[in-house]
GROMACS .gro file of C-alpha atoms in nm:
model
  265
    1MET     CA    1  -3.649  -0.772   5.630
    2LEU     CA    2  -3.922  -0.529   5.749
    3ASP     CA    3  -3.666  -0.496   6.006
    4ASP     CA    4  -3.505  -0.249   5.768
    5PHE     CA    5  -3.679   0.081   5.863
    6LEU     CA    6  -3.552   0.131   5.464
    7VAL     CA    7  -3.784  -0.111   5.332
    8ARG     CA    8  -4.040   0.012   5.541
    9ALA     CA    9  -3.994   0.342   5.421
   10ALA     CA   10  -3.992   0.157   5.051
   11LEU     CA   11  -4.269  -0.074   5.138
   12ALA     CA   12  -4.528   0.220   5.320
   13GLY     CA   13  -4.410   0.521   5.033
   14LEU     CA   14  -4.560   0.223   4.682
   15GLY     CA   15  -4.868   0.193   4.877
   16THR     CA   16  -4.938   0.514   4.892
   17ALA     CA   17  -4.832   0.612   4.583
   18LEU     CA   18  -5.103   0.319   4.530
   19ALA     CA   19  -5.353   0.449   4.649
   20ALA     CA   20  -5.326   0.838   4.547
   21GLY     CA   21  -5.236   0.734   4.171
   22LEU     CA   22  -5.546   0.570   4.096
   23LEU     CA   23  -5.778   0.833   4.358
   24GLY     CA   24  -5.508   1.128   4.178
   25CYS     CA   25  -5.736   1.092   3.868
   26PHE     CA   26  -6.067   1.144   4.007
   27VAL     CA   27  -5.953   1.472   4.201
   28VAL     CA   28  -5.778   1.646   3.846
   29TRP     CA   29  -6.082   1.484   3.702
   30ARG     CA   30  -6.312   1.645   3.913
   31ARG     CA   31  -6.073   1.973   3.946
   32MET     CA   32  -6.143   1.911   4.336
   33ALA     CA   33  -5.750   1.929   4.385
   34TYR     CA   34  -5.904   2.235   4.670
   35PHE     CA   35  -6.110   1.937   4.854
   36GLY     CA   36  -5.788   1.754   4.897
   37ASP     CA   37  -5.629   2.081   5.094
   38ALA     CA   38  -5.871   2.096   5.313
   39THR     CA   39  -5.934   1.798   5.445
   40ALA     CA   40  -5.580   1.716   5.473
   41HIS     CA   41  -5.511   2.046   5.703
   42ALA     CA   42  -5.771   1.918   5.925
   43ALA     CA   43  -5.602   1.616   5.982
   44ILE     CA   44  -5.408   1.841   6.213
   45LEU     CA   45  -5.676   1.926   6.432
   46GLY     CA   46  -5.691   1.517   6.425
   47VAL     CA   47  -5.349   1.511   6.571
   48ALA     CA   48  -5.428   1.704   6.853
   49LEU     CA   49  -5.767   1.551   6.956
   50SER     CA   50  -5.538   1.245   6.988
   51LEU     CA   51  -5.324   1.379   7.185
   52ALA     CA   52  -5.600   1.540   7.409
   53PHE     CA   53  -5.820   1.185   7.436
   54HIS     CA   54  -5.539   0.956   7.415
   55LEU     CA   55  -5.604   0.804   7.124
   56SER     CA   56  -5.438   0.663   6.817
   57VAL     CA   57  -5.366   0.896   6.595
   58LEU     CA   58  -5.454   0.698   6.342
   59THR     CA   59  -5.817   0.739   6.456
   60GLY     CA   60  -5.821   1.118   6.543
   61VAL     CA   61  -5.675   1.185   6.228
   62ALA     CA   62  -5.946   0.940   6.026
   63ALA     CA   63  -6.239   1.081   6.206
   64VAL     CA   64  -6.117   1.449   6.149
   65ALA     CA   65  -6.067   1.370   5.813
   66LEU     CA   66  -6.422   1.201   5.791
   67VAL     CA   67  -6.632   1.475   5.950
   68MET     CA   68  -6.434   1.743   5.731
   69ALA     CA   69  -6.503   1.478   5.410
   70LEU     CA   70  -6.872   1.505   5.472
   71ILE     CA   71  -6.871   1.891   5.600
   72ILE     CA   72  -6.748   1.946   5.230
   73PHE     CA   73  -7.008   1.718   5.079
   74ALA     CA   74  -7.289   1.816   5.249
   75LEU     CA   75  -7.195   2.191   5.134
   76SER     CA   76  -7.151   2.084   4.755
   77GLU     CA   77  -7.528   1.950   4.775
   78ARG     CA   78  -7.681   2.346   4.893
   79GLY     CA   79  -7.521   2.445   4.590
   80HIS     CA   80  -7.247   2.700   4.808
   81GLY     CA   81  -6.961   2.789   4.643
   82MET     CA   82  -6.702   2.621   4.678
   83ASP     CA   83  -6.397   2.719   4.575
   84THR     CA   84  -6.466   2.989   4.949
   85VAL     CA   85  -6.596   2.816   5.186
   86LEU     CA   86  -6.282   2.489   5.098
   87GLY     CA   87  -6.079   2.748   5.161
   88VAL     CA   88  -6.187   2.818   5.502
   89LEU     CA   89  -6.210   2.514   5.530
   90ALA     CA   90  -5.824   2.399   5.465
   91HIS     CA   91  -5.697   2.738   5.633
   92GLY     CA   92  -5.927   2.705   5.896
   93GLY     CA   93  -5.889   2.392   5.944
   94LEU     CA   94  -5.466   2.354   5.982
   95ALA     CA   95  -5.488   2.708   6.192
   96ALA     CA   96  -5.714   2.498   6.441
   97GLY     CA   97  -5.523   2.216   6.457
   98LEU     CA   98  -5.192   2.416   6.548
   99VAL     CA   99  -5.354   2.647   6.810
  100ALA     CA  100  -5.496   2.316   6.956
  101VAL     CA  101  -5.155   2.098   6.938
  102ALA     CA  102  -5.014   2.432   7.142
  103LEU     CA  103  -5.275   2.438   7.363
  104ILE     CA  104  -5.232   2.028   7.547
  105PRO     CA  105  -5.117   2.095   7.848
  106GLY     CA  106  -4.762   1.897   7.867
  107ALA     CA  107  -4.768   1.784   7.470
  108ARG     CA  108  -4.444   1.679   7.298
  109ILE     CA  109  -4.500   1.684   6.920
  110ASN     CA  110  -4.284   1.726   6.615
  111LEU     CA  111  -4.541   1.951   6.421
  112ASP     CA  112  -4.332   1.895   6.124
  113ALA     CA  113  -4.367   1.515   6.130
  114TYR     CA  114  -4.732   1.530   6.058
  115LEU     CA  115  -4.668   1.871   5.862
  116PHE     CA  116  -4.433   1.682   5.582
  117GLY     CA  117  -4.415   1.344   5.664
  118ASP     CA  118  -4.158   1.101   5.914
  119VAL     CA  119  -4.205   0.793   5.636
  120LEU     CA  120  -3.858   0.702   5.843
  121THR     CA  121  -4.032   0.610   6.122
  122VAL     CA  122  -4.285   0.384   5.961
  123THR     CA  123  -4.415   0.072   6.252
  124ARG     CA  124  -4.576  -0.288   6.064
  125LEU     CA  125  -4.866  -0.201   6.214
  126ASP     CA  126  -4.862   0.133   6.014
  127LEU     CA  127  -4.769  -0.062   5.640
  128ALA     CA  128  -5.038  -0.275   5.780
  129VAL     CA  129  -5.298   0.003   5.735
  130ILE     CA  130  -5.157   0.236   5.419
  131TRP     CA  131  -5.114  -0.119   5.248
  132GLY     CA  132  -5.527  -0.198   5.427
  133GLY     CA  133  -5.649   0.154   5.302
  134ALA     CA  134  -5.444   0.117   4.977
  135LEU     CA  135  -5.587  -0.215   4.826
  136LEU     CA  136  -5.958  -0.066   4.999
  137VAL     CA  137  -5.923   0.229   4.745
  138ALA     CA  138  -5.868  -0.051   4.464
  139VAL     CA  139  -6.120  -0.299   4.533
  140VAL     CA  140  -6.398   0.008   4.532
  141LEU     CA  141  -6.260   0.194   4.226
  142TRP     CA  142  -6.235  -0.169   4.032
  143SER     CA  143  -6.587  -0.312   4.157
  144ARG     CA  144  -6.745   0.107   4.031
  145TRP     CA  145  -6.474   0.177   3.727
  146SER     CA  146  -6.781   0.236   3.542
  147ALA     CA  147  -7.027   0.416   3.748
  148MET     CA  148  -6.769   0.706   3.904
  149LEU     CA  149  -6.615   0.717   3.599
  150THR     CA  150  -6.968   0.787   3.418
  151ALA     CA  151  -7.122   1.055   3.677
  152THR     CA  152  -6.805   1.185   3.630
  153LEU     CA  153  -6.767   1.232   3.342
  154SER     CA  154  -7.184   1.359   3.276
  155PRO     CA  155  -7.437   1.332   3.569
  156ASP     CA  156  -7.619   1.363   3.293
  157LEU     CA  157  -7.571   1.058   3.073
  158ALA     CA  158  -7.494   0.949   3.427
  159TYR     CA  159  -7.863   0.945   3.570
  160ALA     CA  160  -8.013   0.798   3.277
  161ALA     CA  161  -7.800   0.500   3.241
  162GLY     CA  162  -7.952   0.472   3.639
  163ILE     CA  163  -7.640   0.583   3.788
  164ASP     CA  164  -7.723   0.856   4.087
  165PRO     CA  165  -7.339   1.093   4.031
  166ARG     CA  166  -7.420   1.223   4.447
  167ARG     CA  167  -7.372   0.828   4.556
  168GLU     CA  168  -7.011   0.812   4.373
  169GLN     CA  169  -6.914   1.144   4.492
  170LEU     CA  170  -6.981   1.050   4.819
  171VAL     CA  171  -6.802   0.765   4.793
  172LEU     CA  172  -6.528   0.863   4.593
  173THR     CA  173  -6.555   1.177   4.956
  174LEU     CA  174  -6.539   0.889   5.184
  175MET     CA  175  -6.204   0.715   5.020
  176LEU     CA  176  -6.028   1.093   4.928
  177ALA     CA  177  -6.009   1.123   5.330
  178ALA     CA  178  -5.872   0.747   5.401
  179VAL     CA  179  -5.589   0.842   5.181
  180VAL     CA  180  -5.542   1.154   5.338
  181ALA     CA  181  -5.566   0.930   5.672
  182VAL     CA  182  -5.260   0.639   5.641
  183ALA     CA  183  -5.091   0.905   5.388
  184LEU     CA  184  -5.027   1.172   5.685
  185LYS     CA  185  -4.731   0.974   5.756
  186VAL     CA  186  -4.538   0.967   5.453
  187VAL     CA  187  -4.602   1.305   5.298
  188GLY     CA  188  -4.748   1.542   5.539
  189ALA     CA  189  -5.108   1.738   5.523
  190LEU     CA  190  -4.906   2.001   5.395
  191LEU     CA  191  -4.859   1.737   5.041
  192ILE     CA  192  -5.066   1.451   5.038
  193THR     CA  193  -5.255   1.702   4.786
  194ALA     CA  194  -4.913   1.707   4.609
  195LEU     CA  195  -4.880   1.357   4.578
  196LEU     CA  196  -5.335   1.330   4.439
  197ILE     CA  197  -5.245   1.566   4.172
  198ILE     CA  198  -4.894   1.578   4.086
  199PRO     CA  199  -4.886   1.212   3.943
  200ALA     CA  200  -5.206   1.228   3.733
  201ALA     CA  201  -5.162   1.538   3.586
  202ALA     CA  202  -4.850   1.383   3.446
  203ALA     CA  203  -5.009   1.102   3.338
  204ARG     CA  204  -5.255   1.274   3.168
  205ASN     CA  205  -4.970   1.381   2.937
  206PHE     CA  206  -4.976   1.063   2.836
  207ALA     CA  207  -5.262   0.836   2.885
  208ARG     CA  208  -5.559   0.824   2.556
  209THR     CA  209  -5.838   0.657   2.792
  210PRO     CA  210  -5.842   0.662   3.217
  211GLU     CA  211  -5.806   0.342   3.317
  212ARG     CA  212  -5.404   0.391   3.118
  213MET     CA  213  -5.385   0.715   3.308
  214ALA     CA  214  -5.499   0.614   3.654
  215ALA     CA  215  -5.201   0.327   3.586
  216LEU     CA  216  -4.954   0.549   3.503
  217ALA     CA  217  -4.987   0.796   3.762
  218SER     CA  218  -4.976   0.465   4.061
  219ALA     CA  219  -4.651   0.413   3.847
  220LEU     CA  220  -4.569   0.784   3.839
  221GLY     CA  221  -4.640   0.796   4.214
  222ALA     CA  222  -4.432   0.430   4.283
  223LEU     CA  223  -4.121   0.611   4.099
  224ALA     CA  224  -4.112   0.979   4.245
  225ALA     CA  225  -4.191   0.698   4.528
  226LEU     CA  226  -3.914   0.594   4.591
  227GLY     CA  227  -3.628   0.815   4.377
  228GLY     CA  228  -3.732   1.065   4.612
  229LEU     CA  229  -3.640   0.875   4.931
  230ARG     CA  230  -3.314   0.773   4.783
  231LEU     CA  231  -3.298   1.120   4.703
  232ALA     CA  232  -3.321   1.174   5.043
  233MET     CA  233  -3.093   0.988   5.183
  234TRP     CA  234  -2.808   1.172   4.937
  235PHE     CA  235  -2.874   1.456   4.976
  236ASP     CA  236  -2.966   1.442   5.343
  237THR     CA  237  -3.351   1.649   5.268
  238PRO     CA  238  -3.620   1.557   5.414
  239VAL     CA  239  -3.809   1.204   5.232
  240GLY     CA  240  -4.115   1.393   5.220
  241PRO     CA  241  -4.089   1.714   5.042
  242THR     CA  242  -3.791   1.534   4.848
  243VAL     CA  243  -4.059   1.310   4.683
  244VAL     CA  244  -4.287   1.574   4.610
  245CYS     CA  245  -4.022   1.717   4.453
  246VAL     CA  246  -3.937   1.396   4.219
  247ALA     CA  247  -4.339   1.428   4.127
  248ALA     CA  248  -4.306   1.749   4.018
  249GLY     CA  249  -4.021   1.727   3.835
  250LEU     CA  250  -4.237   1.435   3.638
  251PHE     CA  251  -4.455   1.636   3.587
  252ALA     CA  252  -4.207   1.921   3.424
  253LEU     CA  253  -4.058   1.659   3.153
  254GLY     CA  254  -4.376   1.472   3.057
  255THR     CA  255  -4.527   1.852   2.996
  256LEU     CA  256  -4.168   1.911   2.811
  257ALA     CA  257  -4.210   1.536   2.602
  258GLY     CA  258  -4.605   1.613   2.534
  259GLN     CA  259  -4.502   1.993   2.407
  260VAL     CA  260  -4.203   1.808   2.146
  261ARG     CA  261  -4.458   1.593   2.077
  262THR     CA  262  -4.702   1.741   1.984
  263MET     CA  263  -4.499   1.974   1.748
  264ARG     CA  264  -4.361   1.724   1.531
  265GLY     CA  265  -4.744   1.608   1.511
   0.00000   0.00000   0.00000
């Protein structure tokens, strides 16, 4: 069954949606959209380094995403204006990656696959990495949910409860880097942040508790992944952008439904 590329693509989309949905809630609550952009865009530099040093793409992307995440964390601790810093890192990282790929002699690479994803070429090894990353994110969030949620809602309350907000932010930072690495092949560097933010933002219209929002975000992300794959097959469109379009459509419907419910109430 796993020899069918559509089945592998669907499973890859589901695994990515699970991790992105759970983690995306914290991205929305902490307003870290630009953080995701900076980490994801730097992934292209990881692709270039992988080609230059003959490493697996996953290794290069994961290493660069991790380094970028740690740089951002260190800068945030020093009180820099994060909007500007993240904007510079996001676009500078992407530009550096594109230039580095162009400078590698003899490199033949389809950059569109890394910019917008190429889920239809997912292998069994890719599936193992994607689902391994998704399960890791789920386990870490389950074990640290209370601490991370408290640190997100109120750092002062977290300190009073004996929780170090900096530690929880570092854990979140490392998990975001991991999700960027495993999601690159599904939606691409330019669209990873959209998959993190849009399902979580759509879920916020219906969920009354953080736990329900996280569960609903994962469900909406899964629906976007499967729906986007189906529509891409019908209309012969790129899968990654189609998945994000479906997610945006779900957000629009959710927002409209929320406004109608408010008006009736």
